[in-house]
Coordinates of C-alpha atoms and ligand atoms in Angstrom, one line a residue:
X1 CA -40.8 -9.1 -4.4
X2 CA -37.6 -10.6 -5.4
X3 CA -34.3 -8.9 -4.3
X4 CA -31.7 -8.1 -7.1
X5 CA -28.7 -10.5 -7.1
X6 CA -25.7 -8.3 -7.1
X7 CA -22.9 -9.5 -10.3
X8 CA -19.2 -9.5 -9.1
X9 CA -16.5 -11.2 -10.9
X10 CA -14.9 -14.1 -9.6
X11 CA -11.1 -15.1 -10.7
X12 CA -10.2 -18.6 -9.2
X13 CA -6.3 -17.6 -9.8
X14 CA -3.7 -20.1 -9.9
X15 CA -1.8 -22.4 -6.8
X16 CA -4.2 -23.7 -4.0
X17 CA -6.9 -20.6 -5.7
X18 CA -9.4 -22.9 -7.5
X19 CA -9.5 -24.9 -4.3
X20 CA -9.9 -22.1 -1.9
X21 CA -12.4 -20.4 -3.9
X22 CA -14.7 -23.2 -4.6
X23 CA -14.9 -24.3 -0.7
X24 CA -15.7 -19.8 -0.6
X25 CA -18.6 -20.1 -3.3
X26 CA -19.9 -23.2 -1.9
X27 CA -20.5 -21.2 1.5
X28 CA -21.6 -18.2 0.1
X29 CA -24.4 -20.3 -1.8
X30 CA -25.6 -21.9 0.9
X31 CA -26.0 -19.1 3.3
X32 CA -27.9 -17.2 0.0
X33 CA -25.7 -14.6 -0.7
X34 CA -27.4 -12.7 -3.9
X35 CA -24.9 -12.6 -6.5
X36 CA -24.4 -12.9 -10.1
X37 CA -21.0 -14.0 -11.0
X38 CA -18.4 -13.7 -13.5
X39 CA -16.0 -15.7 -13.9
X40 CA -12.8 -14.4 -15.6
X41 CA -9.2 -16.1 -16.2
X42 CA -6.0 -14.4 -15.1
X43 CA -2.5 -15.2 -13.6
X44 CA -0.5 -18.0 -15.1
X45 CA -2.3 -19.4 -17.7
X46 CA -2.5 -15.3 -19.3
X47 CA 1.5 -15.3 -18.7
X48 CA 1.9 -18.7 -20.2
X49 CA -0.1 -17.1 -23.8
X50 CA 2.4 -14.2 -23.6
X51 CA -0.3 -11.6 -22.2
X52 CA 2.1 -9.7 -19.5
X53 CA -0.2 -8.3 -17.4
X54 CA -1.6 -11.5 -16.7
X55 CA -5.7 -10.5 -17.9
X56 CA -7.3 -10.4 -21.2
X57 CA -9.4 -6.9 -21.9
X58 CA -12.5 -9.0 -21.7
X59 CA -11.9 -9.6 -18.4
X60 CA -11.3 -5.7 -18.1
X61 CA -14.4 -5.3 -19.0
X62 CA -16.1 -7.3 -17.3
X63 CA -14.6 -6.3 -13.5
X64 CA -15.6 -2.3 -15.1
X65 CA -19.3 -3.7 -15.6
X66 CA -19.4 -5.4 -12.1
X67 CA -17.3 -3.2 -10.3
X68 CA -16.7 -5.9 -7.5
X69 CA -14.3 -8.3 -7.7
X70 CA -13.5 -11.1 -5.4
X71 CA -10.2 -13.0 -6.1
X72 CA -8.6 -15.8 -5.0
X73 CA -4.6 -15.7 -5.3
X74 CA -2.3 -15.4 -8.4
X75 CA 1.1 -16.8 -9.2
X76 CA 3.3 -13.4 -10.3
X77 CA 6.4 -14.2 -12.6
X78 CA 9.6 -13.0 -11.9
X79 CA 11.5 -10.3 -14.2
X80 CA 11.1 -10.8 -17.8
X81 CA 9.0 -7.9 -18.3
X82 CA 5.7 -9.5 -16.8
X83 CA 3.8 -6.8 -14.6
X84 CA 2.6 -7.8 -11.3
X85 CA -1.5 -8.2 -11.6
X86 CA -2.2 -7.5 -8.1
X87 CA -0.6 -3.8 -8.7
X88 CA -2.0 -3.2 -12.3
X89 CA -5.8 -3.8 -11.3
X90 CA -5.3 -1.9 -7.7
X91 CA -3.9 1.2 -9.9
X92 CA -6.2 0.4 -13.3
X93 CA -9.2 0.7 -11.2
X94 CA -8.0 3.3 -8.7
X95 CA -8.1 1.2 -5.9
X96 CA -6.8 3.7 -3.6
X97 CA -7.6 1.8 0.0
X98 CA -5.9 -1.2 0.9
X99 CA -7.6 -2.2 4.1
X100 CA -6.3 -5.1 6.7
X101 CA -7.9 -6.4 9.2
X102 CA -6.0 -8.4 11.9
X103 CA -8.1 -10.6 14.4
X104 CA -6.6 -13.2 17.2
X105 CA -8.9 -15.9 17.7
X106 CA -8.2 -16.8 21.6
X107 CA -7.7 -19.2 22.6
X108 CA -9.1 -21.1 19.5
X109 CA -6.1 -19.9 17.2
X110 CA -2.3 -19.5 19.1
X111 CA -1.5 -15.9 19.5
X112 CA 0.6 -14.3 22.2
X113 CA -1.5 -11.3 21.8
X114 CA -5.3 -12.8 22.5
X115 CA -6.9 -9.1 22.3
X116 CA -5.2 -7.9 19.4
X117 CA -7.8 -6.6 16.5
X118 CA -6.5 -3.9 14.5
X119 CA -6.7 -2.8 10.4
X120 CA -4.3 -1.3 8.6
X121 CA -5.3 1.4 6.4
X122 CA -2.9 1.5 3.6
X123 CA -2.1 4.2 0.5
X124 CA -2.5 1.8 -2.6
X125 CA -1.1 3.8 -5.7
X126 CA 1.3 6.1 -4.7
X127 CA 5.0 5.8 -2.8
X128 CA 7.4 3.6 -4.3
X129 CA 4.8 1.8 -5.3
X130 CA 4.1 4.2 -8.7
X131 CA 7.4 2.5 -9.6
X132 CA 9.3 5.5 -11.0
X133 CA 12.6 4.8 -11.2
X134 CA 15.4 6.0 -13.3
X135 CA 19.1 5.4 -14.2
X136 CA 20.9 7.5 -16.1
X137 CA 23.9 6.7 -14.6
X138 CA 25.8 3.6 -14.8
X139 CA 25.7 1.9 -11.4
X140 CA 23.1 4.4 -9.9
X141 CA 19.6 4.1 -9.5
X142 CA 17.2 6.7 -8.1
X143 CA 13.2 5.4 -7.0
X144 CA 10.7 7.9 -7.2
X145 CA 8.8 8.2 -4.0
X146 CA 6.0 9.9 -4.6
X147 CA 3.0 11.2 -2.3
X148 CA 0.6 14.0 -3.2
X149 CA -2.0 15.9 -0.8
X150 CA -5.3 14.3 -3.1
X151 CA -3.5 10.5 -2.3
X152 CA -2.9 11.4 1.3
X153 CA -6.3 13.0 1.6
X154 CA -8.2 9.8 0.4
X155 CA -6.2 7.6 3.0
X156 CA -6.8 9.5 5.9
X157 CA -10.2 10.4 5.4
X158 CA -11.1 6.1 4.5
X159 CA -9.3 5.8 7.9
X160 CA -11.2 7.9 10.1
X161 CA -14.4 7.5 8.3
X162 CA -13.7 3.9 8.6
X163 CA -12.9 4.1 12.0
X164 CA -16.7 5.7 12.6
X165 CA -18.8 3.1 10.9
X166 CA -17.3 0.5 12.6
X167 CA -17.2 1.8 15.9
X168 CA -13.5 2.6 16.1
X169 CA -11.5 4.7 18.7
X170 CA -8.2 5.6 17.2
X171 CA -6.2 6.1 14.2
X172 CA -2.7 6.0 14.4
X173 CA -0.4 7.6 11.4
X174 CA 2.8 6.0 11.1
X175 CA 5.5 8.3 9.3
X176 CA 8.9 8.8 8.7
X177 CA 8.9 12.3 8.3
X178 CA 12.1 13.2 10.3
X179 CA 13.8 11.9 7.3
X180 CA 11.3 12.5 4.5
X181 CA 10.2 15.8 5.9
X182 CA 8.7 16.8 2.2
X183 CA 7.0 13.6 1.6
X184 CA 6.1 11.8 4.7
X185 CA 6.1 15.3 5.5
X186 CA 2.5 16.0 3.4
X187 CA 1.1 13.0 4.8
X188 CA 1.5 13.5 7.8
X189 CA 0.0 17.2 7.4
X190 CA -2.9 16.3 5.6
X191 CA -3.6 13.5 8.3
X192 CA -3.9 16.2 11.2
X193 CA -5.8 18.0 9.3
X194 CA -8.1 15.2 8.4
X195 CA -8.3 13.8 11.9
X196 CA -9.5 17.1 13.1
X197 CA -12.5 17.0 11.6
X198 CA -13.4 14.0 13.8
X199 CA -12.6 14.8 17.2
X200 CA -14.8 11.9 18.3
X201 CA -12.1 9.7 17.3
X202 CA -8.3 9.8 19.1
X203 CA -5.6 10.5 16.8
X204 CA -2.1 9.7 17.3
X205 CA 1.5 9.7 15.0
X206 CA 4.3 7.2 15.5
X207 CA 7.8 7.2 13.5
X208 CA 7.5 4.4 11.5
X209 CA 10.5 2.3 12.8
X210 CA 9.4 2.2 16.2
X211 CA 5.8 1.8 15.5
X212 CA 6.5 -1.1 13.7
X213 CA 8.7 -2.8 16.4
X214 CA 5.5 -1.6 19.0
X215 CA 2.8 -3.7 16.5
X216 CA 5.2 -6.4 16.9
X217 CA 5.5 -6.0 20.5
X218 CA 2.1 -4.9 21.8
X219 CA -0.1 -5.0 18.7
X220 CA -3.2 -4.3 21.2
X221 CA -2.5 -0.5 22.1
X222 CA -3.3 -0.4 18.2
X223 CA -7.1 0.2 16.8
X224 CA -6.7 1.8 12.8
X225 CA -3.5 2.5 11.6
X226 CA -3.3 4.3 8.5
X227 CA 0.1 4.2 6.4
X228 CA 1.6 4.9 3.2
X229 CA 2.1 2.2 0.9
X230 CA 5.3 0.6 1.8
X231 CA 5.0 1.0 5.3
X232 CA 1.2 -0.3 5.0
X233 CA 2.7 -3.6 2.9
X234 CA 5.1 -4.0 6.1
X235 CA 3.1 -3.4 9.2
X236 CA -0.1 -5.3 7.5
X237 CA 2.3 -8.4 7.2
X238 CA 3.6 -8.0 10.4
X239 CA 0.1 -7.7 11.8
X240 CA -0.9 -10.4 10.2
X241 CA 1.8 -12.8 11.3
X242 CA 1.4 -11.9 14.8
X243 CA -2.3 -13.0 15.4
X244 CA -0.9 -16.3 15.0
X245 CA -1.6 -17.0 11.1
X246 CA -1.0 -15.5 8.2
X247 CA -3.0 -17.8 6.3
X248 CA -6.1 -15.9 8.3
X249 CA -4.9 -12.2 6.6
X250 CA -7.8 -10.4 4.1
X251 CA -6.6 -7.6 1.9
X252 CA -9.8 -5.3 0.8
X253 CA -9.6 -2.6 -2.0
X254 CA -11.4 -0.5 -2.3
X255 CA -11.8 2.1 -5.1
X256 CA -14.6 5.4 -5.5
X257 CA -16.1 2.6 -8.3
X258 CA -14.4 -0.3 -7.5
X259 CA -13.1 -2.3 -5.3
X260 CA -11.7 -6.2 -4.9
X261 CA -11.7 -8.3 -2.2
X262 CA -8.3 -11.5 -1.5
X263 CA -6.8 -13.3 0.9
X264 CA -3.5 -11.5 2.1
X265 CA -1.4 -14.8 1.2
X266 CA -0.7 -16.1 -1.9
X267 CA -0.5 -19.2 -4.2
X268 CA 0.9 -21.7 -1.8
X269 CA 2.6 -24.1 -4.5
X270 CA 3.9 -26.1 -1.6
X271 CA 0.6 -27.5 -1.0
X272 CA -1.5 -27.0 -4.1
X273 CA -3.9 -29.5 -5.3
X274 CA -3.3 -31.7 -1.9
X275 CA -7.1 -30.5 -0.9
X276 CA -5.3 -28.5 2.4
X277 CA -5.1 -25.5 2.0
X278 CA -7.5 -23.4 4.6
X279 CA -10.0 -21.1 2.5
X280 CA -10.6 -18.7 5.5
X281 CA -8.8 -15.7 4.4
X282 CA -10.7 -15.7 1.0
X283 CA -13.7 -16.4 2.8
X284 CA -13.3 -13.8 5.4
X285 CA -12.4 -11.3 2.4
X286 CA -15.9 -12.6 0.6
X287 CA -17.7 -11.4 4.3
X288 CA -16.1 -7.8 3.5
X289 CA -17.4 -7.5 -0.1
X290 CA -20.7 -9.0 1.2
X291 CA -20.7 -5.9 3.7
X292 CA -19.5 -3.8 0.6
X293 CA -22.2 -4.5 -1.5
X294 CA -25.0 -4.2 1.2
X295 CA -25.4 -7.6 2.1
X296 CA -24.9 -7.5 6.0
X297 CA -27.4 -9.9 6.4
X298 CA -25.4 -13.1 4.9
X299 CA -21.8 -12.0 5.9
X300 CA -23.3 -12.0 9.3
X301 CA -24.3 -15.3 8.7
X302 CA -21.1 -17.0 7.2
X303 CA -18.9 -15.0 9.6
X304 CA -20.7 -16.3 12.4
X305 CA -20.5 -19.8 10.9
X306 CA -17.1 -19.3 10.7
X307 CA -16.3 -18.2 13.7
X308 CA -18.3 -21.3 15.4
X309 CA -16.2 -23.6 13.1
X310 CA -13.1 -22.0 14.6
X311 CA -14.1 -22.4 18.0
X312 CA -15.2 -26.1 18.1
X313 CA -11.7 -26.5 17.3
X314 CA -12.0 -27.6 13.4
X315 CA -9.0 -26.4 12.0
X316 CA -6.6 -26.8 9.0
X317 CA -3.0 -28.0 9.3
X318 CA -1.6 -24.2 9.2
X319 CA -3.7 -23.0 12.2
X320 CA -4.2 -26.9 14.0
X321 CA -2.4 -27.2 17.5
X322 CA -2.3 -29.9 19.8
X323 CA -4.2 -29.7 22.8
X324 CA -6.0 -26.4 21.5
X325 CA -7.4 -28.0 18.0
X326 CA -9.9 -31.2 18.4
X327 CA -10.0 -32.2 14.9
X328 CA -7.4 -31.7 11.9
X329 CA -9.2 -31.4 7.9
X330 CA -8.7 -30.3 4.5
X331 CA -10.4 -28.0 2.3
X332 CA -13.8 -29.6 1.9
X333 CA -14.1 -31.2 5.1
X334 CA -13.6 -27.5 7.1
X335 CA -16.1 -26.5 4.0
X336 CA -18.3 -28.9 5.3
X337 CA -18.0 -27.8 8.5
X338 CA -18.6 -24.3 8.2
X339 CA -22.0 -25.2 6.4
X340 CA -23.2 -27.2 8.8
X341 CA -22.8 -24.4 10.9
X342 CA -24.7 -21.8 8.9
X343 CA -27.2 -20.0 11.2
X344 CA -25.5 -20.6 14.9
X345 CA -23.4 -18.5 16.7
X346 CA -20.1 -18.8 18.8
X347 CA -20.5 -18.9 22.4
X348 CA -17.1 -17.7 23.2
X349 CA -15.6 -15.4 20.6
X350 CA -17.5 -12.5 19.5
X351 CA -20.1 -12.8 17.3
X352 CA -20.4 -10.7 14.4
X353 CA -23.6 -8.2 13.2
X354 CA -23.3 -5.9 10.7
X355 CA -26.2 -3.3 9.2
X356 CA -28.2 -4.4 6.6
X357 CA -28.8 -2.6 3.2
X358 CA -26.8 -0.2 1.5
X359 CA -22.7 -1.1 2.0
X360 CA -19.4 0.7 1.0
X361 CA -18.0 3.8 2.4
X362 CA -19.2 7.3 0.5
X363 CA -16.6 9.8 1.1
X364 CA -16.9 13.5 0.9
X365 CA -15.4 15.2 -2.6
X366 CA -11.8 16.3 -2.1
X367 CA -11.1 19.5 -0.2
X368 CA -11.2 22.9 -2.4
X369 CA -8.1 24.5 -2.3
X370 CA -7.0 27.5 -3.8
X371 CA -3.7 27.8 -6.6
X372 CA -0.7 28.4 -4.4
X373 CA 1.7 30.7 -6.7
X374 CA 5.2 29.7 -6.9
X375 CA 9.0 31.1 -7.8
X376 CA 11.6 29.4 -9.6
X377 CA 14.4 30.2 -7.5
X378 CA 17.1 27.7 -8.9
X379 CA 18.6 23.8 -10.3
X380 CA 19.8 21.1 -9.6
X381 CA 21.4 19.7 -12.4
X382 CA 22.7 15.8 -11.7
X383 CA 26.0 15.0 -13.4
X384 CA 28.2 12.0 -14.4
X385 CA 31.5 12.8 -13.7
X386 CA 34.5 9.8 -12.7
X387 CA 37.3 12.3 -12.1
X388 CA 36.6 11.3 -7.8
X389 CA 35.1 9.4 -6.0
X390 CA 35.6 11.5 -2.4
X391 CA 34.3 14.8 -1.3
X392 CA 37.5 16.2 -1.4
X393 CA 38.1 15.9 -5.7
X394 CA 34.7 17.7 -5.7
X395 CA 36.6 21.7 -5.8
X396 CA 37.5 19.9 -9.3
X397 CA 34.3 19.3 -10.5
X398 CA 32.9 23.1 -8.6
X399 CA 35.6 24.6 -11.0
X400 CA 34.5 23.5 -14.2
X401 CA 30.7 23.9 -12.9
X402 CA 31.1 27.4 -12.4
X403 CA 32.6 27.8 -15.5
X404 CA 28.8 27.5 -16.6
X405 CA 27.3 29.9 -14.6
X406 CA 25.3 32.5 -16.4
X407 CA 24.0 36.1 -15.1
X408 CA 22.2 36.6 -11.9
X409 CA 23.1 32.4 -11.0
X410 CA 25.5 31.1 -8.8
X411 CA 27.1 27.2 -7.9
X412 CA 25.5 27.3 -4.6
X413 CA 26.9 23.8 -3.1
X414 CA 27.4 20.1 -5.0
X415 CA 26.0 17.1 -3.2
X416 CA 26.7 13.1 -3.4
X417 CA 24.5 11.0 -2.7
X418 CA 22.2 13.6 -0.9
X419 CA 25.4 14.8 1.1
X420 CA 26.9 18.6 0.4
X421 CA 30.6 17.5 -0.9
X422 CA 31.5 20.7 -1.5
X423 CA 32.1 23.1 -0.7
X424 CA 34.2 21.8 2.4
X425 CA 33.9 18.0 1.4
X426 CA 35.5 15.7 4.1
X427 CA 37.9 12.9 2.2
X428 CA 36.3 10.6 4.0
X429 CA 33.0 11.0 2.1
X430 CA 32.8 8.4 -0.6
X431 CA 31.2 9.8 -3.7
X432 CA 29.2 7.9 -6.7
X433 CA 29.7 9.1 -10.5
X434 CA 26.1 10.6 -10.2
X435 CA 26.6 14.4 -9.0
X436 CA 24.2 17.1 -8.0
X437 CA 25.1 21.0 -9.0
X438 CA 22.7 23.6 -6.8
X439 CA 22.8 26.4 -8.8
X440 CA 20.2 29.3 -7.4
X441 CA 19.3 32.6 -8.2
X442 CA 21.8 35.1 -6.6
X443 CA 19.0 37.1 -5.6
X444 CA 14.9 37.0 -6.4
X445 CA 13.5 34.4 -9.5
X446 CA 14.9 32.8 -12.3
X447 CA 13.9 32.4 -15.6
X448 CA 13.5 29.0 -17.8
X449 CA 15.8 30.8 -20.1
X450 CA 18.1 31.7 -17.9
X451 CA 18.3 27.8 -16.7
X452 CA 18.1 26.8 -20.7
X453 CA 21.5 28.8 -20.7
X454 CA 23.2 27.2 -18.0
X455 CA 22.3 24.4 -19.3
X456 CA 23.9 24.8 -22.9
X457 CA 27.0 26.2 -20.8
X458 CA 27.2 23.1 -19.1
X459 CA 27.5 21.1 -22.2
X460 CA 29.9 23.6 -24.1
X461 CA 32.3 23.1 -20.5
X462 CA 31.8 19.1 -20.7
X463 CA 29.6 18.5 -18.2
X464 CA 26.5 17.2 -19.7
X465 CA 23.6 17.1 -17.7
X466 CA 21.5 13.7 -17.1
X467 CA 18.8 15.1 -14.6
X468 CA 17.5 18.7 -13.9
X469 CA 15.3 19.3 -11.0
X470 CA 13.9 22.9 -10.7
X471 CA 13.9 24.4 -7.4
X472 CA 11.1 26.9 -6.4
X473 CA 9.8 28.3 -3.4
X474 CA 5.8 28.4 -3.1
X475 CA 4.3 31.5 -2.0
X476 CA 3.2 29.8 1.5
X477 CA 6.8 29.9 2.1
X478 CA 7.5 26.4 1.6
X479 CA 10.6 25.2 -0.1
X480 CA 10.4 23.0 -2.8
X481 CA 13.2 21.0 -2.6
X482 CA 15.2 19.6 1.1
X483 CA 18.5 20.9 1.7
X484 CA 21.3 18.4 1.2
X485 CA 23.1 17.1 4.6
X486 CA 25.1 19.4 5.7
X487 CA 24.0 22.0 3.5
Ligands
NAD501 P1 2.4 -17.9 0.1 O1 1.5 -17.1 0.9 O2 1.8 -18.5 -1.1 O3 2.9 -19.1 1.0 C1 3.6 -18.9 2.2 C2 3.5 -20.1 3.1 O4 2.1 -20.1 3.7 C3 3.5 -21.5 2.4 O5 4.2 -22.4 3.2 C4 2.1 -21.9 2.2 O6 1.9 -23.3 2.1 C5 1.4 -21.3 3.4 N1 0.0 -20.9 3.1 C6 -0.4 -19.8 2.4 N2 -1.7 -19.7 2.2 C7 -2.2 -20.8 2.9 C8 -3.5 -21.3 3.1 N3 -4.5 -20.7 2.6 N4 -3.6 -22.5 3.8 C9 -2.5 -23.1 4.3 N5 -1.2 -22.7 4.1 C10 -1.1 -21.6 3.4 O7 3.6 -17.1 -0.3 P2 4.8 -17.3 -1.3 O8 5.2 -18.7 -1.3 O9 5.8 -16.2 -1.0 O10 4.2 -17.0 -2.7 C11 3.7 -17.9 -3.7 C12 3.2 -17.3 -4.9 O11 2.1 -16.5 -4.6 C13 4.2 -16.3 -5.6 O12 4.0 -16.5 -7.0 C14 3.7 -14.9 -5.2 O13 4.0 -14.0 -6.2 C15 2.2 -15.2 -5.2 N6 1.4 -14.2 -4.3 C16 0.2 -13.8 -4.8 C17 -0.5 -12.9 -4.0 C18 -1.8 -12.5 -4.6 O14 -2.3 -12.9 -5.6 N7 -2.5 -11.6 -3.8 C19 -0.1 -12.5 -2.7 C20 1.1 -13.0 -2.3 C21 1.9 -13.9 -3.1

């Protein structure tokens, strides 16, 4: 009986691409990797037709019809309205795990750290990433970050469940949530309450500043370490970098549907179409989607060829050392090599196995959880007002504010810049032409109409609001809003 080839679209992308993912396709064919493949256009030539998102909606269709997509890098234009590809198919197709492996090869590949082998886990839709960002004041720009329990959920539980099919001991969260106590806040929440479900597996939290500068520093006390977006992009890079080549970095992502597999670098236009570019990040991302899609067997295979290739010292000019290398090549020649290698095994490094059959993580549905009630207890409205620009010319500003108030409200403090100003501003603080009015409920809720009013009061006094954020207190006891410094 014949086994079913598996489709999977293929996008050669633009730079050193078509060369690294024609030495990838060559390998993958001759170790007899069962696939179908489609072959779409995006990147540069889509940007040069006008198409600003950089892929047809063919191609769209085609990735929904495969649902695997393995992509070699793509050259993302600066401003002019063009989207960034990479972020429109991760968030298109709900690609919500970013997953990083970083491997040293020692002593074949330089590295000061010759145990290191850890993955970041990283949130791929949400944090600054979603990209919400707002000015509605002239020289003042506020970024959205935005985090929510069913993102957070996914991310932990890929981590740890990730972390149990392949043998893991330890997730590590890395937050910031002594500063972002609402939003890295959550995260961090819904991570202990994820990792508690798997007390087989040690869990651990580190600020994200100094768990960074410990990655750099000691990257082996890491295993998993599963991030928020931005962070993720950081530490993943910094990862990479110290096994000794970035040029070695995968990037999977994976969706409940979907997922796509790259190298972590990108286009290299430096050395594009000089046949030297080294294919192995795109190849080692082609092992994971072989692994996604169930075929164990071959990424076994090529990773092990690989990984012989590496360790008889035939290396491209990015990871080739004197003394540690025995011969330099390009493209096709390390292509070459790591065919001629196809069913051996290294005698030094690791070899790889990996289970046969059905591939991909299945996660559990999202947690049930019941409505949690809430009170509107208050408003921020923002303002633009130039009359100051220190904390002491705010009792100006609280005078005409309160001018506004309606019934049961009161002017409860103004901050700048997330820093009270008043009352009691210091003249020291400097102030931007973007101000926040608290107004809250003198005592018990508010009504919309009630902040409708304020709001009309605050245009007939001449202070037009640009912004209103409503506060309200959920019935858990949970605030929902921070308190301004010093507040
Ligand atoms: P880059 O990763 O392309 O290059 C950085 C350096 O690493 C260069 O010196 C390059 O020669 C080298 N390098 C990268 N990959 C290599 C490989 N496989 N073999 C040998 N050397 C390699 O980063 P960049 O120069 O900042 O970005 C170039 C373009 O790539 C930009 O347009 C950027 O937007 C795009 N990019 C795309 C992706 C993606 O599609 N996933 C990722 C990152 C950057």
């Amino acid at each position: 009986m014949s086994i079913k080839n598996t489709p999977i679209t293929v996008a050669r992308g633009d730079g050193i691409g078509p060369e690294i993912m024609d030495a990838t396709l060559r390998i993958l064919e001759v170790a007899g990797a069962r696939l179908d493949i489609n072959e779409i256009e995006i990147g540069e030539k889509l940007y040069e037709k006008g198409i600003m998102n950089g892929i047809s909606d063919e191609s769209w269709d085609t990735l929904r019809d495969t649902k695997v997509f393995l992509k070699a890098p793509i050259f993302t234009p600066m401003g002019g309205g063009f989207k960034s590809l990479n972020v429109t198919v991760r968030k298109t197709l709900g690609l919500y795990a970013n997953v990083r492996p970083s491997v040293a090869y020692h002593p074949f590949i330089d590295t000061n750290f010759p145990n290191m082998d850890l993955v970041v886990v990283r949130e791929n839709e949400e944090d600054l990433y979603a990209g919400i960002e707002y000015s509605q004041v002239d020289g003042a720009v506020q970024s959205i970050k935005m985090i929510t329990r069913a993102g957070s959920e996914r991310i932990c539980r890929y981590a740890f469940e990730y972390a149990k099919a392949n043998g893991r001991k330890k997730v590590t969260c890395m937050v910031k949530d002594n500063i972002m106590k609402m939003a890295d806040g959550l995260f961090y929440e819904v991570f202990q309450e994820i990792a508690a479900e798997y007390p087989e597996i040690e869990n651990e939290r580190y600020i994200v500043d100094i768990g960074m500068a410990r990655v750099a520093a000691n990257p082996n006390e890491f295993d998993i370490i599963v991030t928020e977006n931005l962070y993720g992009d950081i530490v993943s890079d910094i990862a990479a970098e110290v096994t000794g080549s970035v040029g070695l970095g995968i990037s999977a992502n994976i969706g409940e549907t979907c997922a796509m597999f790259e190298a972590m670098h990108g286009t290299a236009p430096d050395i594009a179409g000089q046949g030297i570019a080294n294919p192995s990040g795109l190849l080692l991302g082609s092992i994971m989607m072989l692994t996604h899609i169930g075929q164990g067997d071959v990424a076994e295979k090529v990773h092990n060829a690989w990984l012989k290739t590496i360790e008889d010292g035939i290396h491209t000019g990015d990871i080739y050392k004197e003394g540690v290398s025995k011969e330099r090549v390009g493209t096709d020649d390390f292509t070459k090599a790591v065919i001629e290698r196809m069913g051996q095994k290294p005698e030094q490094l690791p070899a790889r196995s990996y289970p046969k059959g059905e591939g991909g993580l299945v996660l559990p549905p999202l947690k049930e959880r019941a409505a949690v009630s809430k009170e509107l207890i208050g408003a921020d409205v923002f303002v633009e007002w130039r009359e100051a620009d220190r904390a002491s010319g705010a009792d100006a500003l609280a005078d005409i504010a309160r001018k506004a108030l309606v019934d049961g409200i009161d002017l409860s403090i103004i901050s700048n810049r997330g820093t009270k100003v008043w009352p009691d501003g210091g003249a020291e603080t400097f102030c931007a032409p973007m101000w926040r009015l608290r107004y809250k409920a003198k005592s018990g809720s508010l009504s919309s109409t009630q902040i409708t009013k304020l709001l009309d009061n605050l245009y007939s006094v001449g202070l037009p609001f640009v912004k209103v954020e409503k506060l309200y207190e959920f019935e858990n006891g949970k605030p929902g809003f921070t308190k301004a410094q010093g507040e």
